[in-house]
PDB file of C-alpha atoms in Angstrom:
ATOM      1  CA  UNK D  49      28.623 -11.690   3.285  1.00 59.00           C
ATOM      2  CA  UNK D  50      26.580  -8.996   5.043  1.00 54.00           C
ATOM      3  CA  UNK D  51      25.524  -7.469   1.719  1.00 55.00           C
ATOM      4  CA  UNK D  52      24.417 -10.908   0.460  1.00 48.00           C
ATOM      5  CA  UNK D  53      22.260 -11.370   3.563  1.00 47.00           C
ATOM      6  CA  UNK D  54      20.729  -7.920   3.154  1.00 48.00           C
ATOM      7  CA  UNK D  55      19.986  -8.586  -0.517  1.00 46.00           C
ATOM      8  CA  UNK D  56      18.348 -11.943   0.195  1.00 46.00           C
ATOM      9  CA  UNK D  57      16.149 -10.396   2.888  1.00 48.00           C
ATOM     10  CA  UNK D  58      15.113  -7.555   0.581  1.00 49.00           C
ATOM     11  CA  UNK D  59      13.802  -9.865  -2.142  1.00 46.00           C
ATOM     12  CA  UNK D  60      12.007 -12.364   0.094  1.00 42.00           C
ATOM     13  CA  UNK D  61       8.564 -13.200  -1.348  1.00 49.00           C
ATOM     14  CA  UNK D  62       7.119 -13.766   2.132  1.00 49.00           C
ATOM     15  CA  UNK D  63       5.600 -10.838   3.987  1.00 53.00           C
ATOM     16  CA  UNK D  64       5.728 -11.473   7.721  1.00 62.00           C
ATOM     17  CA  UNK D  65       2.622 -10.553   9.666  1.00 66.00           C
ATOM     18  CA  UNK D  66       0.408 -10.543   6.586  1.00 69.00           C
ATOM     19  CA  UNK D  67      -2.703 -12.707   6.364  1.00 67.00           C
ATOM     20  CA  UNK D  68      -3.223 -14.792   3.230  1.00 66.00           C
ATOM     21  CA  UNK D  69      -5.305 -13.251   0.438  1.00 73.00           C
ATOM     22  CA  UNK D  70      -7.629 -16.236   0.008  1.00 73.00           C
ATOM     23  CA  UNK D  71      -9.661 -18.040   2.636  1.00 71.00           C
ATOM     24  CA  UNK D  72      -9.103 -21.778   3.120  1.00 84.00           C
ATOM     25  CA  UNK D  73     -11.898 -24.293   2.517  1.00 87.00           C
ATOM     26  CA  UNK D  74     -13.407 -24.520   5.991  1.00 91.00           C
ATOM     27  CA  UNK D  75     -15.093 -27.669   7.303  1.00 88.00           C
ATOM     28  CA  UNK D  76     -18.864 -27.716   7.519  1.00 88.00           C
ATOM     29  CA  UNK D  77     -20.148 -26.325  10.839  1.00 91.00           C
ATOM     30  CA  UNK D  78     -16.789 -24.688  11.562  1.00 96.00           C
ATOM     31  CA  UNK D  79     -17.011 -22.004  14.253  1.00 96.00           C
ATOM     32  CA  UNK D  80     -20.740 -21.714  15.041  1.00 96.00           C
ATOM     33  CA  UNK D  81     -21.780 -18.065  15.413  1.00 96.00           C
ATOM     34  CA  UNK D  82     -23.345 -18.797  18.792  1.00 96.00           C
ATOM     35  CA  UNK D  83     -19.887 -19.343  20.297  1.00 97.00           C
ATOM     36  CA  UNK D  84     -17.326 -17.788  17.937  1.00 97.00           C
ATOM     37  CA  UNK D  85     -16.422 -15.767  14.864  1.00 96.00           C
ATOM     38  CA  UNK D  86     -14.429 -17.178  11.942  1.00 95.00           C
ATOM     39  CA  UNK D  87     -11.607 -15.027  10.617  1.00 93.00           C
ATOM     40  CA  UNK D  88     -11.881 -13.951   6.967  1.00 88.00           C
ATOM     41  CA  UNK D  89      -8.705 -15.527   5.580  1.00 89.00           C
ATOM     42  CA  UNK D  90      -6.669 -17.346   8.241  1.00 92.00           C
ATOM     43  CA  UNK D  91      -9.037 -20.221   9.071  1.00 94.00           C
ATOM     44  CA  UNK D  92      -9.233 -19.455  12.754  1.00 96.00           C
ATOM     45  CA  UNK D  93     -12.222 -19.346  15.080  1.00 97.00           C
ATOM     46  CA  UNK D  94     -12.073 -16.548  17.634  1.00 97.00           C
ATOM     47  CA  UNK D  95     -14.157 -17.631  20.607  1.00 98.00           C
ATOM     48  CA  UNK D  96     -16.731 -15.203  21.981  1.00 97.00           C
ATOM     49  CA  UNK D  97     -15.783 -16.092  25.569  1.00 97.00           C
ATOM     50  CA  UNK D  98     -12.293 -14.637  25.811  1.00 95.00           C
ATOM     51  CA  UNK D  99     -11.093 -16.765  28.697  1.00 96.00           C
ATOM     52  CA  UNK D 100      -8.541 -19.570  28.984  1.00 96.00           C
ATOM     53  CA  UNK D 101     -11.563 -21.902  29.373  1.00 97.00           C
ATOM     54  CA  UNK D 102     -13.262 -20.459  26.264  1.00 97.00           C
ATOM     55  CA  UNK D 103     -12.075 -23.279  23.991  1.00 98.00           C
ATOM     56  CA  UNK D 104     -11.829 -27.041  24.447  1.00 98.00           C
ATOM     57  CA  UNK D 105      -9.720 -29.382  22.338  1.00 98.00           C
ATOM     58  CA  UNK D 106      -6.160 -30.381  21.586  1.00 98.00           C
ATOM     59  CA  UNK D 107      -5.294 -27.330  19.474  1.00 98.00           C
ATOM     60  CA  UNK D 108      -6.894 -24.530  21.472  1.00 98.00           C
ATOM     61  CA  UNK D 109      -4.846 -21.395  22.000  1.00 97.00           C
ATOM     62  CA  UNK D 110      -5.127 -18.670  24.607  1.00 97.00           C
ATOM     63  CA  UNK D 111      -2.753 -15.863  23.758  1.00 96.00           C
ATOM     64  CA  UNK D 112      -2.829 -12.173  24.592  1.00 95.00           C
ATOM     65  CA  UNK D 113      -6.273 -12.523  26.148  1.00 95.00           C
ATOM     66  CA  UNK D 114      -7.790 -14.257  23.098  1.00 96.00           C
ATOM     67  CA  UNK D 115      -9.192 -17.777  22.998  1.00 98.00           C
ATOM     68  CA  UNK D 116      -9.165 -19.401  19.546  1.00 97.00           C
ATOM     69  CA  UNK D 117      -8.424 -22.455  17.410  1.00 97.00           C
ATOM     70  CA  UNK D 118      -7.409 -23.254  13.828  1.00 96.00           C
ATOM     71  CA  UNK D 119      -9.734 -25.115  11.468  1.00 96.00           C
ATOM     72  CA  UNK D 120      -7.286 -28.036  11.280  1.00 95.00           C
ATOM     73  CA  UNK D 121      -8.071 -28.931  14.907  1.00 96.00           C
ATOM     74  CA  UNK D 122     -10.773 -31.575  14.570  1.00 95.00           C
ATOM     75  CA  UNK D 123     -11.657 -31.791  18.272  1.00 97.00           C
ATOM     76  CA  UNK D 124     -11.670 -28.054  19.064  1.00 97.00           C
ATOM     77  CA  UNK D 125     -14.713 -25.955  19.798  1.00 97.00           C
ATOM     78  CA  UNK D 126     -15.551 -22.730  21.565  1.00 98.00           C
ATOM     79  CA  UNK D 127     -17.380 -22.931  24.865  1.00 97.00           C
ATOM     80  CA  UNK D 128     -20.373 -20.697  25.628  1.00 96.00           C
ATOM     81  CA  UNK D 129     -19.695 -18.163  28.363  1.00 94.00           C
ATOM     82  CA  UNK D 130     -21.293 -19.317  31.611  1.00 92.00           C
ATOM     83  CA  UNK D 131     -24.293 -17.318  32.720  1.00 89.00           C
ATOM     84  CA  UNK D 132     -23.561 -15.089  35.656  1.00 83.00           C
ATOM     85  CA  UNK D 133     -25.815 -15.604  38.677  1.00 81.00           C
ATOM     86  CA  UNK D 134     -28.364 -12.869  39.191  1.00 77.00           C
ATOM     87  CA  UNK D 135     -28.051 -10.738  42.257  1.00 77.00           C
ATOM     88  CA  UNK D 136     -30.935 -11.132  44.666  1.00 74.00           C
ATOM     89  CA  UNK D 137     -33.036  -8.068  45.305  1.00 72.00           C
ATOM     90  CA  UNK D 138     -33.444  -7.013  48.886  1.00 68.00           C
TER      91      UNK D 138
END
């Protein structure tokens, strides 16, 4: 039984951790450059503001310090990073 399991794992057509070769058809206006960067083949928008508040919508993710969403989330969008207040000169 162990050899059968090893053989089936060795011939698996799926390669874990590998991105697809071809990009999906992305919706129009997906991932505006002002607030994010679209990945080349996975259909994800990596938000410029890497903060848990950097994305709004039902499918937003914040993992390992990255804020992003998949193109299938219709109500997701990246949020512009808030402007930091200027320090007053003395």
